[in-house]
Amino acid sequence: MCSRLPHALVWALAIVVFPPAIQGQVVLKPKLQPKTTRLYNSETNTKQILTLAGMDVETRATQFTITEETLGARGADGTLRLLETIRKLQQEITLPGFTVTFDSSNPGKKAPLPQLEPMLDLLRAISKAKTTLVHNKLDQVIKVEGINELIKGLDPAVRKNFSTQFAPEIVLSRWKNRNQRIPSKPVRIGDKWEHTSVMDLEAGQKIKIKRSYSYTGTVKEGPNTLHRITSRSLEATLSQDAPEGSPTKITASKLKVAKGAGEILVDLEHGIIYSDSDTTRMTGTLTLEVNGMTLDGRLDLTIAINRKVDSPQK
């Protein structure tokens, strides 16, 4: 003799078996897809106005890169290796009185001043970079390989100045931080969360930007259905752990975000961040120590970053 469950109980069981994660929620963190290769175009623009003793010193920099990312097969232990190769690197740096340019298609071009040649040596090394990111079975970055080879041939003074940017543990931390922007738990349209991004700069300088993120739903771009995340910059800090013997040190700073907004588009079908953009302007005061002399100044800094997948899926 079989018994029948009341309809109300059947619906109650359905809610338990199929929880709300299916009902309007989505996990936005993309899942890596082994044995795939993709190209990314990235452009970074910075504009800095440093005011000291009533004088404005303006510098600008533009960098364009084409990066190839190749995922191998997943190992027996669940690890997955991603090989990142720089295919093209162009950079233009405008300083008071002159401009420094670099193009990986013409790496031998000299700097306008001999003392700037080490800067080009660094860009020459970066343009040949091949870095491997090792992921565990949860797609979390656990190891970075190839970084030491990147800068080992540089002038010792240059290597020391940029050691905080390219130390393996710093690069690993940077990738982990970047991957933590997108939550691994399900979210609904309208859900918000916060994350602090860290940028490691030369000579031990570090910029931290706290952002608020919001999931706004899906958009179409060609045949792709993309999940859209918007961001708003909330707070910014600038600090420096200067290398020993550095003639210039930032001893204090107080910045605020003048404006800042960004967008991340996630392609869950192909397991990638389809595009990633942000523009943040920071302004405020800082105190420098230059050869033992203390100088108070003001900083107006804008950083704009755009990154987008370029190649068709392979």
Tab-separated table of C-alpha atoms in Angstrom:
chain	number	residue	atom	x	y	z
A	1	MET	CA	0.000	0.000	0.000
A	2	CYS	CA	1.593	3.292	-1.044
A	3	SER	CA	1.016	6.588	0.635
A	4	ARG	CA	0.884	9.994	-1.000
A	5	LEU	CA	2.545	13.091	0.408
A	6	PRO	CA	0.356	16.184	0.737
A	7	HIS	CA	1.086	18.792	-1.936
A	8	ALA	CA	2.249	21.314	0.676
A	9	LEU	CA	4.807	18.824	2.000
A	10	VAL	CA	6.019	18.065	-1.526
A	11	TRP	CA	6.660	21.787	-2.129
A	12	ALA	CA	8.414	22.056	1.235
A	13	LEU	CA	10.719	19.187	0.302
A	14	ALA	CA	11.404	20.801	-3.077
A	15	ILE	CA	12.566	23.966	-1.346
A	16	VAL	CA	14.954	21.930	0.820
A	17	VAL	CA	16.300	19.825	-2.060
A	18	PHE	CA	16.560	22.791	-4.432
A	19	PRO	CA	17.650	25.678	-2.168
A	20	PRO	CA	17.449	29.369	-3.088
A	21	ALA	CA	20.934	29.182	-4.691
A	22	ILE	CA	19.083	28.092	-7.820
A	23	GLN	CA	16.369	30.669	-7.367
A	24	GLY	CA	17.950	33.916	-8.572
A	25	GLN	CA	21.454	33.361	-7.194
A	26	VAL	CA	24.685	32.824	-9.106
A	27	VAL	CA	28.327	32.090	-8.264
A	28	LEU	CA	30.271	34.800	-10.113
A	29	LYS	CA	33.789	33.455	-9.646
A	30	PRO	CA	34.767	31.874	-12.989
A	31	LYS	CA	36.047	28.285	-13.057
A	32	LEU	CA	39.336	27.759	-14.880
A	33	GLN	CA	39.119	25.627	-18.013
A	34	PRO	CA	42.142	23.364	-18.623
A	35	LYS	CA	43.794	23.178	-22.037
A	36	THR	CA	42.730	26.634	-23.197
A	37	THR	CA	44.700	29.611	-24.532
A	38	ARG	CA	43.539	33.224	-24.641
A	39	LEU	CA	44.972	36.650	-25.397
A	40	TYR	CA	44.284	39.762	-23.341
A	41	ASN	CA	44.771	43.428	-24.237
A	42	SER	CA	45.588	45.667	-21.278
A	43	GLU	CA	46.087	49.429	-21.074
A	44	THR	CA	47.090	51.409	-18.010
A	45	ASN	CA	47.194	55.216	-17.886
A	46	THR	CA	48.499	57.216	-14.952
A	47	LYS	CA	48.635	60.964	-14.411
A	48	GLN	CA	50.395	62.407	-11.387
A	49	ILE	CA	50.742	66.012	-10.266
A	50	LEU	CA	53.079	66.413	-7.306
A	51	THR	CA	53.132	69.905	-5.808
A	52	LEU	CA	56.238	70.820	-3.804
A	53	ALA	CA	57.165	74.335	-2.647
A	54	GLY	CA	54.331	75.741	-4.747
A	55	MET	CA	55.568	74.114	-7.971
A	56	ASP	CA	53.608	71.459	-9.885
A	57	VAL	CA	55.575	68.518	-11.255
A	58	GLU	CA	53.449	66.528	-13.700
A	59	THR	CA	54.258	63.041	-14.963
A	60	ARG	CA	52.245	60.741	-17.198
A	61	ALA	CA	52.603	57.112	-18.205
A	62	THR	CA	50.778	54.870	-20.652
A	63	GLN	CA	51.386	51.138	-20.914
A	64	PHE	CA	49.865	48.712	-23.421
A	65	THR	CA	50.387	44.955	-23.263
A	66	ILE	CA	49.194	41.872	-25.094
A	67	THR	CA	49.388	38.864	-22.802
A	68	GLU	CA	48.884	35.207	-23.663
A	69	GLU	CA	47.496	32.933	-20.949
A	70	THR	CA	47.738	29.175	-21.475
A	71	LEU	CA	46.216	26.631	-19.101
A	72	GLY	CA	47.619	23.110	-19.147
A	73	ALA	CA	45.973	19.864	-18.099
A	74	ARG	CA	44.965	19.447	-14.471
A	75	GLY	CA	47.419	17.249	-12.567
A	76	ALA	CA	46.610	14.092	-10.648
A	77	ASP	CA	46.771	16.141	-7.437
A	78	GLY	CA	44.265	18.653	-8.831
A	79	THR	CA	46.800	21.413	-9.538
A	80	LEU	CA	46.526	23.503	-12.681
A	81	ARG	CA	49.336	25.570	-14.194
A	82	LEU	CA	48.763	28.818	-16.073
A	83	LEU	CA	51.615	30.127	-18.237
A	84	GLU	CA	51.480	33.902	-18.739
A	85	THR	CA	53.603	35.224	-21.625
A	86	ILE	CA	54.065	38.859	-22.645
A	87	ARG	CA	53.540	39.043	-26.420
A	88	LYS	CA	53.746	42.830	-26.761
A	89	LEU	CA	54.740	45.672	-24.453
A	90	GLN	CA	54.651	49.378	-25.221
A	91	GLN	CA	55.212	52.150	-22.705
A	92	GLU	CA	55.488	55.920	-22.827
A	93	ILE	CA	56.573	57.918	-19.792
A	94	THR	CA	56.387	61.710	-19.908
A	95	LEU	CA	58.618	63.488	-17.404
A	96	PRO	CA	59.369	67.210	-17.109
A	97	GLY	CA	61.421	68.096	-20.168
A	98	PHE	CA	61.491	64.757	-22.007
A	99	THR	CA	59.662	61.538	-22.869
A	100	VAL	CA	60.828	57.928	-22.527
A	101	THR	CA	59.324	55.352	-24.884
A	102	PHE	CA	59.676	51.589	-25.144
A	103	ASP	CA	58.341	49.138	-27.719
A	104	SER	CA	59.096	45.425	-27.477
A	105	SER	CA	59.230	45.298	-31.291
A	106	ASN	CA	62.246	47.668	-31.100
A	107	PRO	CA	63.788	46.906	-27.681
A	108	GLY	CA	67.224	48.299	-28.506
A	109	LYS	CA	66.089	51.933	-28.732
A	110	LYS	CA	68.041	54.024	-26.218
A	111	ALA	CA	66.714	56.370	-23.547
A	112	PRO	CA	67.044	60.150	-24.097
A	113	LEU	CA	69.371	60.328	-21.080
A	114	PRO	CA	71.921	57.676	-20.021
A	115	GLN	CA	70.670	57.698	-16.422
A	116	LEU	CA	67.243	56.553	-17.675
A	117	GLU	CA	68.632	53.507	-19.481
A	118	PRO	CA	68.117	51.217	-16.420
A	119	MET	CA	64.381	51.974	-16.689
A	120	LEU	CA	64.415	50.605	-20.238
A	121	ASP	CA	66.461	47.601	-19.097
A	122	LEU	CA	63.623	46.744	-16.727
A	123	LEU	CA	61.038	47.054	-19.516
A	124	ARG	CA	63.204	44.889	-21.777
A	125	ALA	CA	63.228	42.205	-19.097
A	126	ILE	CA	59.463	42.454	-18.511
A	127	SER	CA	58.776	42.187	-22.258
A	128	LYS	CA	60.408	38.734	-22.252
A	129	ALA	CA	58.627	37.564	-19.120
A	130	LYS	CA	57.132	34.088	-18.814
A	131	THR	CA	55.443	33.520	-15.472
A	132	THR	CA	53.711	30.357	-14.287
A	133	LEU	CA	50.860	30.492	-11.774
A	134	VAL	CA	50.134	27.225	-9.985
A	135	HIS	CA	46.508	26.745	-8.851
A	136	ASN	CA	45.178	24.135	-6.448
A	137	LYS	CA	42.072	22.021	-7.064
A	138	LEU	CA	39.921	24.938	-5.851
A	139	ASP	CA	41.483	27.209	-8.534
A	140	GLN	CA	43.309	29.241	-5.864
A	141	VAL	CA	46.805	30.522	-6.756
A	142	ILE	CA	49.312	28.817	-4.446
A	143	LYS	CA	52.660	29.410	-6.169
A	144	VAL	CA	54.353	31.676	-8.715
A	145	GLU	CA	57.313	30.514	-10.803
A	146	GLY	CA	59.682	32.390	-13.123
A	147	ILE	CA	59.799	35.717	-11.266
A	148	ASN	CA	63.399	35.427	-10.073
A	149	GLU	CA	64.577	34.909	-13.656
A	150	LEU	CA	62.778	38.095	-14.683
A	151	ILE	CA	65.072	40.535	-12.877
A	152	LYS	CA	68.220	38.534	-12.114
A	153	GLY	CA	70.140	40.069	-15.031
A	154	LEU	CA	69.372	43.672	-14.106
A	155	ASP	CA	71.737	46.207	-12.604
A	156	PRO	CA	71.870	45.571	-8.813
A	157	ALA	CA	70.634	49.086	-8.015
A	158	VAL	CA	67.618	48.663	-10.313
A	159	ARG	CA	66.938	45.192	-8.952
A	160	LYS	CA	66.979	46.564	-5.409
A	161	ASN	CA	64.606	49.405	-6.270
A	162	PHE	CA	62.049	47.070	-7.857
A	163	SER	CA	62.525	44.061	-5.575
A	164	THR	CA	59.273	44.783	-3.721
A	165	GLN	CA	57.338	44.679	-6.994
A	166	PHE	CA	58.776	41.460	-8.359
A	167	ALA	CA	59.564	39.337	-5.303
A	168	PRO	CA	57.765	35.958	-5.713
A	169	GLU	CA	55.856	36.364	-2.452
A	170	ILE	CA	54.678	39.848	-3.488
A	171	VAL	CA	53.522	38.664	-6.913
A	172	LEU	CA	51.742	35.696	-5.303
A	173	SER	CA	50.012	38.002	-2.823
A	174	ARG	CA	48.990	40.330	-5.660
A	175	TRP	CA	47.346	37.504	-7.618
A	176	LYS	CA	45.568	36.185	-4.529
A	177	ASN	CA	44.278	39.666	-3.758
A	178	ARG	CA	43.063	40.144	-7.317
A	179	ASN	CA	41.180	36.828	-7.299
A	180	GLN	CA	39.477	37.693	-4.009
A	181	ARG	CA	37.579	40.617	-5.536
A	182	ILE	CA	34.855	38.251	-6.737
A	183	PRO	CA	33.141	36.222	-3.989
A	184	SER	CA	33.013	32.431	-4.223
A	185	LYS	CA	29.582	32.264	-2.582
A	186	PRO	CA	26.302	32.749	-4.508
A	187	VAL	CA	24.993	36.303	-4.899
A	188	ARG	CA	21.764	37.901	-6.106
A	189	ILE	CA	21.227	40.971	-8.256
A	190	GLY	CA	21.738	43.998	-6.022
A	191	ASP	CA	24.064	42.249	-3.564
A	192	LYS	CA	27.049	44.343	-2.446
A	193	TRP	CA	30.434	43.570	-0.896
A	194	GLU	CA	33.738	45.344	-0.223
A	195	HIS	CA	37.338	44.525	-1.042
A	196	THR	CA	40.674	46.322	-0.662
A	197	SER	CA	43.070	46.091	-3.620
A	198	VAL	CA	46.816	46.495	-3.131
A	199	MET	CA	49.215	47.946	-5.709
A	200	ASP	CA	52.941	47.420	-5.094
A	201	LEU	CA	55.008	50.144	-6.749
A	202	GLU	CA	58.715	50.821	-7.083
A	203	ALA	CA	60.919	51.661	-4.088
A	204	GLY	CA	58.589	49.950	-1.625
A	205	GLN	CA	55.603	52.226	-2.289
A	206	LYS	CA	52.170	50.708	-1.774
A	207	ILE	CA	48.708	51.998	-2.702
A	208	LYS	CA	45.615	50.453	-1.138
A	209	ILE	CA	42.163	51.200	-2.541
A	210	LYS	CA	38.994	50.056	-0.795
A	211	ARG	CA	36.078	49.502	-3.179
A	212	SER	CA	32.405	48.645	-2.931
A	213	TYR	CA	31.185	46.086	-5.486
A	214	SER	CA	27.644	45.354	-6.679
A	215	TYR	CA	26.200	42.617	-8.908
A	216	THR	CA	23.828	44.201	-11.430
A	217	GLY	CA	22.794	41.199	-13.556
A	218	THR	CA	23.618	40.052	-17.090
A	219	VAL	CA	24.410	41.901	-20.313
A	220	LYS	CA	24.905	40.673	-23.871
A	221	GLU	CA	28.052	41.347	-25.887
A	222	GLY	CA	27.826	39.617	-29.238
A	223	PRO	CA	26.951	35.969	-28.598
A	224	ASN	CA	28.205	36.132	-25.003
A	225	THR	CA	26.044	36.454	-21.902
A	226	LEU	CA	28.153	38.291	-19.328
A	227	HIS	CA	27.590	38.910	-15.628
A	228	ARG	CA	28.160	42.566	-14.726
A	229	ILE	CA	29.786	43.787	-11.516
A	230	THR	CA	30.163	47.518	-10.890
A	231	SER	CA	32.547	49.085	-8.382
A	232	ARG	CA	32.969	52.373	-6.573
A	233	SER	CA	36.232	53.484	-4.949
A	234	LEU	CA	35.763	54.461	-1.298
A	235	GLU	CA	39.137	54.979	0.381
A	236	ALA	CA	42.802	55.198	-0.617
A	237	THR	CA	46.087	55.076	1.279
A	238	LEU	CA	49.706	55.546	0.208
A	239	SER	CA	52.664	54.237	2.201
A	240	GLN	CA	56.297	53.361	1.630
A	241	ASP	CA	58.778	50.914	3.085
A	242	ALA	CA	61.768	52.430	1.318
A	243	PRO	CA	64.813	50.269	0.496
A	244	GLU	CA	67.904	50.917	2.590
A	245	GLY	CA	69.825	53.888	1.248
A	246	SER	CA	66.894	55.328	-0.716
A	247	PRO	CA	67.347	59.142	-1.058
A	248	THR	CA	63.585	59.776	-1.127
A	249	LYS	CA	61.025	58.465	1.359
A	250	ILE	CA	57.320	59.053	1.939
A	251	THR	CA	57.030	59.516	5.689
A	252	ALA	CA	53.343	60.497	5.867
A	253	SER	CA	50.337	60.829	3.587
A	254	LYS	CA	46.614	61.488	3.759
A	255	LEU	CA	44.661	60.756	0.606
A	256	LYS	CA	40.993	60.719	-0.274
A	257	VAL	CA	39.165	59.392	-3.320
A	258	ALA	CA	38.038	62.283	-5.530
A	259	LYS	CA	36.210	59.902	-7.837
A	260	GLY	CA	36.438	56.255	-8.765
A	261	ALA	CA	34.320	53.736	-10.642
A	262	GLY	CA	34.830	50.447	-12.447
A	263	GLU	CA	33.212	47.458	-14.122
A	264	ILE	CA	33.961	43.731	-14.306
A	265	LEU	CA	32.270	41.498	-16.892
A	266	VAL	CA	32.437	37.766	-16.148
A	267	ASP	CA	31.977	35.071	-18.800
A	268	LEU	CA	30.954	32.037	-16.749
A	269	GLU	CA	30.482	29.825	-19.817
A	270	HIS	CA	34.152	30.137	-20.776
A	271	GLY	CA	35.489	30.544	-17.237
A	272	ILE	CA	37.101	33.968	-17.686
A	273	ILE	CA	36.901	37.607	-16.695
A	274	TYR	CA	35.879	38.998	-20.079
A	275	SER	CA	36.793	42.597	-19.262
A	276	ASP	CA	37.938	44.592	-16.261
A	277	SER	CA	38.127	48.392	-16.036
A	278	ASP	CA	38.572	50.999	-13.324
A	279	THR	CA	39.460	54.683	-13.069
A	280	THR	CA	40.299	56.159	-9.675
A	281	ARG	CA	41.515	59.661	-8.846
A	282	MET	CA	43.172	60.243	-5.455
A	283	THR	CA	44.125	63.596	-3.970
A	284	GLY	CA	45.666	64.697	-0.701
A	285	THR	CA	48.781	65.645	1.225
A	286	LEU	CA	52.073	63.866	1.776
A	287	THR	CA	55.387	64.440	3.471
A	288	LEU	CA	58.647	63.501	1.760
A	289	GLU	CA	62.112	63.122	3.155
A	290	VAL	CA	64.672	63.923	0.455
A	291	ASN	CA	68.310	63.456	1.411
A	292	GLY	CA	67.409	64.158	5.030
A	293	MET	CA	65.307	67.246	4.262
A	294	THR	CA	61.554	67.223	5.002
A	295	LEU	CA	59.175	68.546	2.346
A	296	ASP	CA	55.391	68.876	2.552
A	297	GLY	CA	53.423	68.589	-0.650
A	298	ARG	CA	50.198	67.673	-2.374
A	299	LEU	CA	49.454	64.744	-4.650
A	300	ASP	CA	46.853	64.421	-7.406
A	301	LEU	CA	47.010	60.898	-8.870
A	302	THR	CA	44.724	59.230	-11.415
A	303	ILE	CA	45.069	55.563	-12.398
A	304	ALA	CA	42.953	54.109	-15.220
A	305	ILE	CA	43.109	50.399	-16.062
A	306	ASN	CA	41.370	48.519	-18.887
A	307	ARG	CA	41.785	44.805	-19.632
A	308	LYS	CA	39.778	42.740	-22.111
A	309	VAL	CA	39.966	39.298	-23.677
A	310	ASP	CA	41.052	39.558	-27.307
A	311	SER	CA	41.304	36.129	-28.865
A	312	PRO	CA	38.540	33.701	-29.760
A	313	GLN	CA	38.176	30.691	-27.501
A	314	LYS	CA	40.637	27.884	-28.224
